[in-house]
Amino acid sequence: MKFFSLDVSLATEITAAAKSPPRLPDHDAIRAHYVQTLEDYGRWSPGYNMHFGHWKWGMNPFDREAMLEAANAEVIATLALPPAATCRVVDFGCGAGATARALARRYPRADVTGVTLVHEQIMLACKLNREARLARRIGFVLADFADTWLGAASQDGAFAIESFCYAQGPDKARALREAARVLKPGARLTVVDGFLLGEEPGGLVGWIARRLRDGWAIPEFAVLGDFTRAMAAEGFEDIEVRDLSWRIAPCVAHVPWVATTHMVRELWRHRGRLSAWEWKHIASSWLAMFLGLARGTFRYCMVSAKKRG
């Protein structure tokens, strides 16, 4: 696992960001993608962890669900929540609420609010929360996470796992501004996502990045340098960047088997027909492995910071 120093190493690793106009998120496309691939994520994780897992020495690399839950634990630990005090936490881009449930189990006095654009995700999450006996402690907001109804300075922590890539711009400033607005002074934000190290490249790597974005309805990836500068500009300090690319590699290695067997199963079930979004999702899952190998272009990172105050 590699740590970046913002004032020395990071400056040497990250090139200047693209100056082209930011691509606007297509909310209809995002909703369509997640509605039509919801069952695909169920194949990936029985608990509906809609992200990559975190491997540590001693873990079984074949136990995907354990690695996915370990990723939840890593994110939750960075929030530094008081273990015995009542607290409020927001999950920006909550999916079906897997990380929210992990946090609620770990912190019995925490209340979690998940924010998502997808009504179907909320319906599934509510069902899973009831089964886990956590329904009273996890709520949901059907909204853009860059514009929620949550009160100012109302949250003791916030996180976004593989979701801020759907926000506008290479710096994701609007989403960061909303996170800063809802967090209390001293509260922490943690973002886990894939980041470009500079402008989107040309050639084969650029083609892979564009096809992957299209398949997952992502407007554009964050640029790591732009993102951390926007964090500072929006009122965050003590910014730490952790490169988790190798930590997720054993989980990413599950993609070929899961994607291929799921494709075959669905083709059999639907008599050789899949929706356009299902095809795109399967293709993007494969492409994610190849983009992750482009170390000079792309990194999978955890970025955490504290709101000034």
PDB file of C-alpha atoms in Angstrom:
ATOM      1  CA  MET A   1       0.000   0.000   0.000  1.00  0.00           C
ATOM      2  CA  LYS A   2       1.420   3.338  -1.028  1.00  0.00           C
ATOM      3  CA  PHE A   3       0.906   6.702   0.671  1.00  0.00           C
ATOM      4  CA  PHE A   4       1.186   9.970  -1.239  1.00  0.00           C
ATOM      5  CA  SER A   5       2.469  13.160   0.363  1.00  0.00           C
ATOM      6  CA  LEU A   6       0.379  16.015  -0.990  1.00  0.00           C
ATOM      7  CA  ASP A   7       3.183  18.563  -1.110  1.00  0.00           C
ATOM      8  CA  VAL A   8       6.001  16.378  -2.477  1.00  0.00           C
ATOM      9  CA  SER A   9       5.289  12.935  -3.955  1.00  0.00           C
ATOM     10  CA  LEU A  10       1.802  13.717  -5.198  1.00  0.00           C
ATOM     11  CA  ALA A  11       3.028  16.732  -7.122  1.00  0.00           C
ATOM     12  CA  THR A  12       5.527  14.579  -8.981  1.00  0.00           C
ATOM     13  CA  GLU A  13       3.059  11.786  -9.745  1.00  0.00           C
ATOM     14  CA  ILE A  14       0.101  13.784 -11.037  1.00  0.00           C
ATOM     15  CA  THR A  15       0.157  15.727 -14.280  1.00  0.00           C
ATOM     16  CA  ALA A  16      -1.908  18.806 -15.054  1.00  0.00           C
ATOM     17  CA  ALA A  17      -5.651  18.203 -15.362  1.00  0.00           C
ATOM     18  CA  ALA A  18      -7.601  18.634 -18.550  1.00  0.00           C
ATOM     19  CA  LYS A  19      -9.015  22.084 -19.212  1.00  0.00           C
ATOM     20  CA  SER A  20     -11.944  20.943 -21.367  1.00  0.00           C
ATOM     21  CA  PRO A  21     -15.465  21.803 -20.159  1.00  0.00           C
ATOM     22  CA  PRO A  22     -16.778  19.307 -17.567  1.00  0.00           C
ATOM     23  CA  ARG A  23     -19.219  16.680 -18.790  1.00  0.00           C
ATOM     24  CA  LEU A  24     -22.595  16.909 -17.085  1.00  0.00           C
ATOM     25  CA  PRO A  25     -23.931  13.796 -15.344  1.00  0.00           C
ATOM     26  CA  ASP A  26     -26.796  12.123 -17.212  1.00  0.00           C
ATOM     27  CA  HIS A  27     -29.116  11.174 -14.359  1.00  0.00           C
ATOM     28  CA  ASP A  28     -31.451   9.222 -16.633  1.00  0.00           C
ATOM     29  CA  ALA A  29     -28.560   7.104 -17.911  1.00  0.00           C
ATOM     30  CA  ILE A  30     -27.261   6.540 -14.383  1.00  0.00           C
ATOM     31  CA  ARG A  31     -30.692   5.396 -13.220  1.00  0.00           C
ATOM     32  CA  ALA A  32     -31.141   3.145 -16.255  1.00  0.00           C
ATOM     33  CA  HIS A  33     -27.745   1.545 -15.712  1.00  0.00           C
ATOM     34  CA  TYR A  34     -28.371   0.721 -12.073  1.00  0.00           C
ATOM     35  CA  VAL A  35     -31.973  -0.409 -12.560  1.00  0.00           C
ATOM     36  CA  GLN A  36     -31.088  -2.806 -15.359  1.00  0.00           C
ATOM     37  CA  THR A  37     -27.964  -4.194 -13.661  1.00  0.00           C
ATOM     38  CA  LEU A  38     -29.236  -4.505 -10.098  1.00  0.00           C
ATOM     39  CA  GLU A  39     -29.357  -8.286 -10.351  1.00  0.00           C
ATOM     40  CA  ASP A  40     -25.800  -8.308 -11.721  1.00  0.00           C
ATOM     41  CA  TYR A  41     -24.597  -6.751  -8.475  1.00  0.00           C
ATOM     42  CA  GLY A  42     -26.454  -9.447  -6.545  1.00  0.00           C
ATOM     43  CA  ARG A  43     -24.311 -12.015  -8.356  1.00  0.00           C
ATOM     44  CA  TRP A  44     -21.203 -10.073  -7.351  1.00  0.00           C
ATOM     45  CA  SER A  45     -22.157  -9.853  -3.674  1.00  0.00           C
ATOM     46  CA  PRO A  46     -24.960 -11.529  -1.677  1.00  0.00           C
ATOM     47  CA  GLY A  47     -24.900  -8.478   0.609  1.00  0.00           C
ATOM     48  CA  TYR A  48     -25.083  -6.121  -2.394  1.00  0.00           C
ATOM     49  CA  ASN A  49     -21.669  -4.574  -1.834  1.00  0.00           C
ATOM     50  CA  MET A  50     -21.485  -2.620  -5.083  1.00  0.00           C
ATOM     51  CA  HIS A  51     -17.741  -1.931  -5.037  1.00  0.00           C
ATOM     52  CA  PHE A  52     -14.367  -3.691  -5.048  1.00  0.00           C
ATOM     53  CA  GLY A  53     -12.998  -5.466  -1.984  1.00  0.00           C
ATOM     54  CA  HIS A  54      -9.926  -4.882   0.157  1.00  0.00           C
ATOM     55  CA  TRP A  55      -7.405  -7.675   0.652  1.00  0.00           C
ATOM     56  CA  LYS A  56      -4.951  -7.916   3.554  1.00  0.00           C
ATOM     57  CA  TRP A  57      -2.263 -10.435   4.378  1.00  0.00           C
ATOM     58  CA  GLY A  58      -3.822 -13.539   5.865  1.00  0.00           C
ATOM     59  CA  MET A  59      -7.159 -13.144   4.086  1.00  0.00           C
ATOM     60  CA  ASN A  60      -8.481 -15.808   1.745  1.00  0.00           C
ATOM     61  CA  PRO A  61      -8.279 -14.212  -1.737  1.00  0.00           C
ATOM     62  CA  PHE A  62     -11.098 -16.480  -2.914  1.00  0.00           C
ATOM     63  CA  ASP A  63     -13.539 -15.164  -0.291  1.00  0.00           C
ATOM     64  CA  ARG A  64     -14.894 -12.177  -2.214  1.00  0.00           C
ATOM     65  CA  GLU A  65     -17.571 -11.222   0.302  1.00  0.00           C
ATOM     66  CA  ALA A  66     -15.000 -11.073   3.108  1.00  0.00           C
ATOM     67  CA  MET A  67     -12.849  -8.718   1.023  1.00  0.00           C
ATOM     68  CA  LEU A  68     -15.877  -6.553   0.232  1.00  0.00           C
ATOM     69  CA  GLU A  69     -16.757  -6.275   3.911  1.00  0.00           C
ATOM     70  CA  ALA A  70     -13.113  -5.505   4.678  1.00  0.00           C
ATOM     71  CA  ALA A  71     -13.347  -2.567   2.283  1.00  0.00           C
ATOM     72  CA  ASN A  72     -16.351  -1.323   4.261  1.00  0.00           C
ATOM     73  CA  ALA A  73     -14.397  -1.650   7.489  1.00  0.00           C
ATOM     74  CA  GLU A  74     -11.445   0.310   6.067  1.00  0.00           C
ATOM     75  CA  VAL A  75     -13.704   3.207   5.085  1.00  0.00           C
ATOM     76  CA  ILE A  76     -15.619   3.219   8.358  1.00  0.00           C
ATOM     77  CA  ALA A  77     -12.396   3.264  10.390  1.00  0.00           C
ATOM     78  CA  THR A  78     -11.202   6.447   8.659  1.00  0.00           C
ATOM     79  CA  LEU A  79     -14.242   8.383   9.912  1.00  0.00           C
ATOM     80  CA  ALA A  80     -12.960   8.155  13.508  1.00  0.00           C
ATOM     81  CA  LEU A  81     -16.484   8.103  14.934  1.00  0.00           C
ATOM     82  CA  PRO A  82     -16.978   8.067  18.727  1.00  0.00           C
ATOM     83  CA  PRO A  83     -17.798   4.436  19.584  1.00  0.00           C
ATOM     84  CA  ALA A  84     -20.264   5.140  22.392  1.00  0.00           C
ATOM     85  CA  ALA A  85     -21.805   8.444  21.303  1.00  0.00           C
ATOM     86  CA  THR A  86     -24.826   9.107  19.123  1.00  0.00           C
ATOM     87  CA  CYS A  87     -23.723  10.195  15.667  1.00  0.00           C
ATOM     88  CA  ARG A  88     -25.039  10.801  12.172  1.00  0.00           C
ATOM     89  CA  VAL A  89     -23.302   9.660   9.010  1.00  0.00           C
ATOM     90  CA  VAL A  90     -24.206  10.150   5.353  1.00  0.00           C
ATOM     91  CA  ASP A  91     -23.390   7.735   2.528  1.00  0.00           C
ATOM     92  CA  PHE A  92     -23.164   9.666  -0.758  1.00  0.00           C
ATOM     93  CA  GLY A  93     -24.184   7.219  -3.466  1.00  0.00           C
ATOM     94  CA  CYS A  94     -25.298   4.433  -1.159  1.00  0.00           C
ATOM     95  CA  GLY A  95     -26.350   1.761  -3.650  1.00  0.00           C
ATOM     96  CA  ALA A  96     -28.324  -0.898  -1.797  1.00  0.00           C
ATOM     97  CA  GLY A  97     -26.933   0.203   1.573  1.00  0.00           C
ATOM     98  CA  ALA A  98     -24.300  -2.469   2.256  1.00  0.00           C
ATOM     99  CA  THR A  99     -21.740  -0.085   3.763  1.00  0.00           C
ATOM    100  CA  ALA A 100     -24.448   1.719   5.726  1.00  0.00           C
ATOM    101  CA  ARG A 101     -25.433  -1.621   7.271  1.00  0.00           C
ATOM    102  CA  ALA A 102     -21.808  -2.419   8.078  1.00  0.00           C
ATOM    103  CA  LEU A 103     -21.472   0.933   9.861  1.00  0.00           C
ATOM    104  CA  ALA A 104     -24.747   0.527  11.756  1.00  0.00           C
ATOM    105  CA  ARG A 105     -23.664  -2.902  13.008  1.00  0.00           C
ATOM    106  CA  ARG A 106     -20.319  -1.557  14.185  1.00  0.00           C
ATOM    107  CA  TYR A 107     -21.734   1.596  15.818  1.00  0.00           C
ATOM    108  CA  PRO A 108     -24.987   0.773  17.646  1.00  0.00           C
ATOM    109  CA  ARG A 109     -25.767   4.462  18.288  1.00  0.00           C
ATOM    110  CA  ALA A 110     -25.111   5.698  14.758  1.00  0.00           C
ATOM    111  CA  ASP A 111     -27.869   6.771  12.376  1.00  0.00           C
ATOM    112  CA  VAL A 112     -27.002   6.542   8.685  1.00  0.00           C
ATOM    113  CA  THR A 113     -28.569   8.334   5.722  1.00  0.00           C
ATOM    114  CA  GLY A 114     -28.001   6.958   2.243  1.00  0.00           C
ATOM    115  CA  VAL A 115     -28.329   9.194  -0.792  1.00  0.00           C
ATOM    116  CA  THR A 116     -29.046   7.758  -4.245  1.00  0.00           C
ATOM    117  CA  LEU A 117     -30.753   8.674  -7.512  1.00  0.00           C
ATOM    118  CA  VAL A 118     -32.210   5.193  -7.914  1.00  0.00           C
ATOM    119  CA  HIS A 119     -35.599   4.404  -6.360  1.00  0.00           C
ATOM    120  CA  GLU A 120     -35.138   0.668  -6.960  1.00  0.00           C
ATOM    121  CA  GLN A 121     -31.947   0.680  -4.904  1.00  0.00           C
ATOM    122  CA  ILE A 122     -33.818   2.218  -1.988  1.00  0.00           C
ATOM    123  CA  MET A 123     -36.575  -0.407  -2.202  1.00  0.00           C
ATOM    124  CA  LEU A 124     -34.015  -3.230  -2.159  1.00  0.00           C
ATOM    125  CA  ALA A 125     -32.008  -1.560   0.620  1.00  0.00           C
ATOM    126  CA  CYS A 126     -35.101  -1.201   2.811  1.00  0.00           C
ATOM    127  CA  LYS A 127     -35.800  -4.926   2.406  1.00  0.00           C
ATOM    128  CA  LEU A 128     -32.207  -5.843   3.292  1.00  0.00           C
ATOM    129  CA  ASN A 129     -32.256  -3.452   6.249  1.00  0.00           C
ATOM    130  CA  ARG A 130     -35.415  -5.069   7.626  1.00  0.00           C
ATOM    131  CA  GLU A 131     -33.822  -8.509   7.310  1.00  0.00           C
ATOM    132  CA  ALA A 132     -30.778  -7.200   9.200  1.00  0.00           C
ATOM    133  CA  ARG A 133     -33.024  -5.535  11.832  1.00  0.00           C
ATOM    134  CA  LEU A 134     -31.496  -2.159  11.029  1.00  0.00           C
ATOM    135  CA  ALA A 135     -34.454  -0.486   9.335  1.00  0.00           C
ATOM    136  CA  ARG A 136     -34.952   2.121  12.068  1.00  0.00           C
ATOM    137  CA  ARG A 137     -31.347   3.296  11.958  1.00  0.00           C
ATOM    138  CA  ILE A 138     -30.790   3.667   8.204  1.00  0.00           C
ATOM    139  CA  GLY A 139     -32.789   6.127   6.125  1.00  0.00           C
ATOM    140  CA  PHE A 140     -32.606   7.145   2.478  1.00  0.00           C
ATOM    141  CA  VAL A 141     -32.848  10.270   0.365  1.00  0.00           C
ATOM    142  CA  LEU A 142     -33.802  10.029  -3.306  1.00  0.00           C
ATOM    143  CA  ALA A 143     -31.626  12.870  -4.608  1.00  0.00           C
ATOM    144  CA  ASP A 144     -28.462  13.970  -6.351  1.00  0.00           C
ATOM    145  CA  PHE A 145     -25.717  13.728  -3.716  1.00  0.00           C
ATOM    146  CA  ALA A 146     -24.433  17.116  -4.874  1.00  0.00           C
ATOM    147  CA  ASP A 147     -27.741  18.673  -3.808  1.00  0.00           C
ATOM    148  CA  THR A 148     -29.382  17.008  -0.800  1.00  0.00           C
ATOM    149  CA  TRP A 149     -31.928  18.263   1.729  1.00  0.00           C
ATOM    150  CA  LEU A 150     -29.670  17.375   4.667  1.00  0.00           C
ATOM    151  CA  GLY A 151     -29.177  20.168   7.185  1.00  0.00           C
ATOM    152  CA  ALA A 152     -26.012  22.238   7.282  1.00  0.00           C
ATOM    153  CA  ALA A 153     -23.396  20.982   9.770  1.00  0.00           C
ATOM    154  CA  SER A 154     -25.677  18.065  10.671  1.00  0.00           C
ATOM    155  CA  GLN A 155     -23.420  15.060  10.019  1.00  0.00           C
ATOM    156  CA  ASP A 156     -20.580  13.560  12.056  1.00  0.00           C
ATOM    157  CA  GLY A 157     -19.078  11.755   9.084  1.00  0.00           C
ATOM    158  CA  ALA A 158     -19.530  11.121   5.361  1.00  0.00           C
ATOM    159  CA  PHE A 159     -18.240   8.669   2.784  1.00  0.00           C
ATOM    160  CA  ALA A 160     -18.595   7.944  -0.914  1.00  0.00           C
ATOM    161  CA  ILE A 161     -17.488   4.591  -2.310  1.00  0.00           C
ATOM    162  CA  GLU A 162     -17.174   4.429  -6.103  1.00  0.00           C
ATOM    163  CA  SER A 163     -19.852   7.090  -6.470  1.00  0.00           C
ATOM    164  CA  PHE A 164     -18.195  10.523  -6.720  1.00  0.00           C
ATOM    165  CA  CYS A 165     -17.066   9.516 -10.214  1.00  0.00           C
ATOM    166  CA  TYR A 166     -20.695  10.274 -11.169  1.00  0.00           C
ATOM    167  CA  ALA A 167     -20.393  13.888 -10.034  1.00  0.00           C
ATOM    168  CA  GLN A 168     -19.639  16.762 -12.383  1.00  0.00           C
ATOM    169  CA  GLY A 169     -16.145  17.744 -13.453  1.00  0.00           C
ATOM    170  CA  PRO A 170     -12.661  16.294 -12.992  1.00  0.00           C
ATOM    171  CA  ASP A 171     -12.441  17.940  -9.561  1.00  0.00           C
ATOM    172  CA  LYS A 172     -15.937  16.880  -8.350  1.00  0.00           C
ATOM    173  CA  ALA A 173     -16.145  20.284  -6.643  1.00  0.00           C
ATOM    174  CA  ARG A 174     -19.965  20.416  -6.440  1.00  0.00           C
ATOM    175  CA  ALA A 175     -20.115  17.099  -4.597  1.00  0.00           C
ATOM    176  CA  LEU A 176     -17.281  18.135  -2.294  1.00  0.00           C
ATOM    177  CA  ARG A 177     -19.042  21.442  -1.596  1.00  0.00           C
ATOM    178  CA  GLU A 178     -22.190  19.601  -0.532  1.00  0.00           C
ATOM    179  CA  ALA A 179     -20.160  17.261   1.684  1.00  0.00           C
ATOM    180  CA  ALA A 180     -18.510  20.269   3.344  1.00  0.00           C
ATOM    181  CA  ARG A 181     -21.903  21.905   3.845  1.00  0.00           C
ATOM    182  CA  VAL A 182     -23.509  18.970   5.661  1.00  0.00           C
ATOM    183  CA  LEU A 183     -20.502  17.984   7.798  1.00  0.00           C
ATOM    184  CA  LYS A 184     -19.849  19.393  11.243  1.00  0.00           C
ATOM    185  CA  PRO A 185     -16.505  21.131  11.778  1.00  0.00           C
ATOM    186  CA  GLY A 186     -13.899  18.485  12.514  1.00  0.00           C
ATOM    187  CA  ALA A 187     -15.958  15.696  10.902  1.00  0.00           C
ATOM    188  CA  ARG A 188     -14.314  13.520   8.285  1.00  0.00           C
ATOM    189  CA  LEU A 189     -15.074  12.688   4.648  1.00  0.00           C
ATOM    190  CA  THR A 190     -13.688   9.580   2.953  1.00  0.00           C
ATOM    191  CA  VAL A 191     -13.909   8.984  -0.795  1.00  0.00           C
ATOM    192  CA  VAL A 192     -12.899   5.718  -2.464  1.00  0.00           C
ATOM    193  CA  ASP A 193     -12.796   5.705  -6.250  1.00  0.00           C
ATOM    194  CA  GLY A 194     -10.770   5.365  -9.398  1.00  0.00           C
ATOM    195  CA  PHE A 195      -8.768   8.465 -10.326  1.00  0.00           C
ATOM    196  CA  LEU A 196      -6.914   9.574 -13.415  1.00  0.00           C
ATOM    197  CA  LEU A 197      -3.476  11.014 -12.758  1.00  0.00           C
ATOM    198  CA  GLY A 198      -3.909  13.619 -15.496  1.00  0.00           C
ATOM    199  CA  GLU A 199      -6.103  14.304 -18.492  1.00  0.00           C
ATOM    200  CA  GLU A 200      -7.810  11.355 -20.143  1.00  0.00           C
ATOM    201  CA  PRO A 201      -5.168   9.786 -22.418  1.00  0.00           C
ATOM    202  CA  GLY A 202      -5.356   8.873 -26.067  1.00  0.00           C
ATOM    203  CA  GLY A 203      -4.502   5.555 -27.640  1.00  0.00           C
ATOM    204  CA  LEU A 204      -5.605   2.188 -26.336  1.00  0.00           C
ATOM    205  CA  VAL A 205      -5.725   3.261 -22.668  1.00  0.00           C
ATOM    206  CA  GLY A 206      -7.924   6.215 -23.564  1.00  0.00           C
ATOM    207  CA  TRP A 207     -10.246   3.984 -25.574  1.00  0.00           C
ATOM    208  CA  ILE A 208     -10.540   1.614 -22.590  1.00  0.00           C
ATOM    209  CA  ALA A 209     -11.276   4.509 -20.226  1.00  0.00           C
ATOM    210  CA  ARG A 210     -13.972   5.927 -22.520  1.00  0.00           C
ATOM    211  CA  ARG A 211     -15.655   2.580 -23.094  1.00  0.00           C
ATOM    212  CA  LEU A 212     -15.601   1.857 -19.376  1.00  0.00           C
ATOM    213  CA  ARG A 213     -17.157   5.250 -18.582  1.00  0.00           C
ATOM    214  CA  ASP A 214     -19.849   4.732 -21.192  1.00  0.00           C
ATOM    215  CA  GLY A 215     -20.640   1.242 -19.894  1.00  0.00           C
ATOM    216  CA  TRP A 216     -21.084   2.477 -16.328  1.00  0.00           C
ATOM    217  CA  ALA A 217     -22.736   5.821 -17.259  1.00  0.00           C
ATOM    218  CA  ILE A 218     -19.850   7.783 -15.691  1.00  0.00           C
ATOM    219  CA  PRO A 219     -19.577  11.352 -17.066  1.00  0.00           C
ATOM    220  CA  GLU A 220     -15.830  11.585 -16.389  1.00  0.00           C
ATOM    221  CA  PHE A 221     -13.306  10.277 -13.907  1.00  0.00           C
ATOM    222  CA  ALA A 222     -11.926  12.517 -11.213  1.00  0.00           C
ATOM    223  CA  VAL A 223      -8.373  13.753 -11.697  1.00  0.00           C
ATOM    224  CA  LEU A 224      -6.548  13.128  -8.452  1.00  0.00           C
ATOM    225  CA  GLY A 225      -4.666  16.422  -8.278  1.00  0.00           C
ATOM    226  CA  ASP A 226      -7.761  18.448  -9.167  1.00  0.00           C
ATOM    227  CA  PHE A 227      -9.785  16.514  -6.624  1.00  0.00           C
ATOM    228  CA  THR A 228      -7.446  17.130  -3.696  1.00  0.00           C
ATOM    229  CA  ARG A 229      -7.094  20.817  -4.604  1.00  0.00           C
ATOM    230  CA  ALA A 230     -10.892  21.123  -4.700  1.00  0.00           C
ATOM    231  CA  MET A 231     -11.056  19.429  -1.304  1.00  0.00           C
ATOM    232  CA  ALA A 232      -8.785  22.075   0.164  1.00  0.00           C
ATOM    233  CA  ALA A 233     -10.698  24.869  -1.561  1.00  0.00           C
ATOM    234  CA  GLU A 234     -14.019  23.605  -0.180  1.00  0.00           C
ATOM    235  CA  GLY A 235     -12.778  23.671   3.408  1.00  0.00           C
ATOM    236  CA  PHE A 236     -11.067  20.335   4.051  1.00  0.00           C
ATOM    237  CA  GLU A 237      -7.679  19.822   5.679  1.00  0.00           C
ATOM    238  CA  ASP A 238      -5.365  16.957   6.687  1.00  0.00           C
ATOM    239  CA  ILE A 239      -5.949  15.405   3.272  1.00  0.00           C
ATOM    240  CA  GLU A 240      -4.522  11.902   2.962  1.00  0.00           C
ATOM    241  CA  VAL A 241      -4.362   9.846  -0.239  1.00  0.00           C
ATOM    242  CA  ARG A 242      -3.862   6.096  -0.046  1.00  0.00           C
ATOM    243  CA  ASP A 243      -3.249   4.084  -3.197  1.00  0.00           C
ATOM    244  CA  LEU A 244      -5.299   0.896  -2.806  1.00  0.00           C
ATOM    245  CA  SER A 245      -4.739  -0.410  -6.324  1.00  0.00           C
ATOM    246  CA  TRP A 246      -2.856  -3.513  -5.206  1.00  0.00           C
ATOM    247  CA  ARG A 247      -5.170  -4.066  -2.240  1.00  0.00           C
ATOM    248  CA  ILE A 248      -8.164  -4.508  -4.553  1.00  0.00           C
ATOM    249  CA  ALA A 249      -6.290  -6.619  -7.115  1.00  0.00           C
ATOM    250  CA  PRO A 250      -7.295 -10.026  -5.642  1.00  0.00           C
ATOM    251  CA  CYS A 251     -10.938  -8.953  -5.703  1.00  0.00           C
ATOM    252  CA  VAL A 252     -10.666  -7.559  -9.244  1.00  0.00           C
ATOM    253  CA  ALA A 253      -9.293 -10.961 -10.258  1.00  0.00           C
ATOM    254  CA  HIS A 254     -12.769 -12.364  -9.553  1.00  0.00           C
ATOM    255  CA  VAL A 255     -14.259 -10.259 -12.355  1.00  0.00           C
ATOM    256  CA  PRO A 256     -13.607 -12.612 -15.331  1.00  0.00           C
ATOM    257  CA  TRP A 257     -15.269 -15.591 -13.665  1.00  0.00           C
ATOM    258  CA  VAL A 258     -18.205 -13.668 -12.203  1.00  0.00           C
ATOM    259  CA  ALA A 259     -18.873 -11.594 -15.331  1.00  0.00           C
ATOM    260  CA  THR A 260     -18.586 -14.543 -17.712  1.00  0.00           C
ATOM    261  CA  THR A 261     -20.673 -17.003 -15.710  1.00  0.00           C
ATOM    262  CA  HIS A 262     -23.303 -14.348 -15.070  1.00  0.00           C
ATOM    263  CA  MET A 263     -23.434 -13.535 -18.788  1.00  0.00           C
ATOM    264  CA  VAL A 264     -23.878 -17.193 -19.740  1.00  0.00           C
ATOM    265  CA  ARG A 265     -26.534 -17.692 -17.070  1.00  0.00           C
ATOM    266  CA  GLU A 266     -28.494 -14.612 -18.146  1.00  0.00           C
ATOM    267  CA  LEU A 267     -28.249 -15.475 -21.845  1.00  0.00           C
ATOM    268  CA  TRP A 268     -29.647 -18.925 -21.079  1.00  0.00           C
ATOM    269  CA  ARG A 269     -32.412 -17.524 -18.902  1.00  0.00           C
ATOM    270  CA  HIS A 270     -33.417 -14.822 -21.412  1.00  0.00           C
ATOM    271  CA  ARG A 271     -33.005 -17.015 -24.512  1.00  0.00           C
ATOM    272  CA  GLY A 272     -29.944 -15.264 -25.824  1.00  0.00           C
ATOM    273  CA  ARG A 273     -31.021 -11.692 -25.131  1.00  0.00           C
ATOM    274  CA  LEU A 274     -29.618  -9.123 -22.716  1.00  0.00           C
ATOM    275  CA  SER A 275     -30.378  -5.427 -22.408  1.00  0.00           C
ATOM    276  CA  ALA A 276     -27.912  -2.892 -23.806  1.00  0.00           C
ATOM    277  CA  TRP A 277     -26.973  -1.789 -20.290  1.00  0.00           C
ATOM    278  CA  GLU A 278     -26.283  -5.368 -19.202  1.00  0.00           C
ATOM    279  CA  TRP A 279     -23.906  -5.841 -22.146  1.00  0.00           C
ATOM    280  CA  LYS A 280     -22.200  -2.538 -21.349  1.00  0.00           C
ATOM    281  CA  HIS A 281     -21.910  -3.425 -17.663  1.00  0.00           C
ATOM    282  CA  ILE A 282     -20.299  -6.789 -18.415  1.00  0.00           C
ATOM    283  CA  ALA A 283     -17.869  -5.206 -20.906  1.00  0.00           C
ATOM    284  CA  SER A 284     -16.934  -2.445 -18.457  1.00  0.00           C
ATOM    285  CA  SER A 285     -16.299  -4.996 -15.718  1.00  0.00           C
ATOM    286  CA  TRP A 286     -13.707  -6.645 -17.951  1.00  0.00           C
ATOM    287  CA  LEU A 287     -12.226  -3.315 -19.038  1.00  0.00           C
ATOM    288  CA  ALA A 288     -11.760  -2.217 -15.408  1.00  0.00           C
ATOM    289  CA  MET A 289      -9.010  -4.810 -15.022  1.00  0.00           C
ATOM    290  CA  PHE A 290      -7.052  -3.451 -17.977  1.00  0.00           C
ATOM    291  CA  LEU A 291      -7.469   0.192 -16.964  1.00  0.00           C
ATOM    292  CA  GLY A 292      -6.202  -0.692 -13.491  1.00  0.00           C
ATOM    293  CA  LEU A 293      -2.974  -2.002 -15.046  1.00  0.00           C
ATOM    294  CA  ALA A 294      -2.240   1.414 -16.588  1.00  0.00           C
ATOM    295  CA  ARG A 295      -0.368   2.595 -13.513  1.00  0.00           C
ATOM    296  CA  GLY A 296       0.928   5.739 -15.136  1.00  0.00           C
ATOM    297  CA  THR A 297      -2.620   6.830 -15.939  1.00  0.00           C
ATOM    298  CA  PHE A 298      -5.015   5.467 -13.340  1.00  0.00           C
ATOM    299  CA  ARG A 299      -5.064   4.647  -9.612  1.00  0.00           C
ATOM    300  CA  TYR A 300      -7.705   3.311  -7.236  1.00  0.00           C
ATOM    301  CA  CYS A 301      -7.424   5.458  -4.121  1.00  0.00           C
ATOM    302  CA  MET A 302      -8.916   6.257  -0.765  1.00  0.00           C
ATOM    303  CA  VAL A 303      -8.911  10.011  -0.104  1.00  0.00           C
ATOM    304  CA  SER A 304      -9.830  11.176   3.394  1.00  0.00           C
ATOM    305  CA  ALA A 305      -9.892  14.618   4.965  1.00  0.00           C
ATOM    306  CA  LYS A 306     -11.296  16.621   7.872  1.00  0.00           C
ATOM    307  CA  LYS A 307     -13.582  19.628   7.582  1.00  0.00           C
ATOM    308  CA  ARG A 308     -11.846  22.721   8.869  1.00  0.00           C
ATOM    309  CA  GLY A 309     -13.251  24.373  11.940  1.00  0.00           C
TER     310      GLY A 309
END
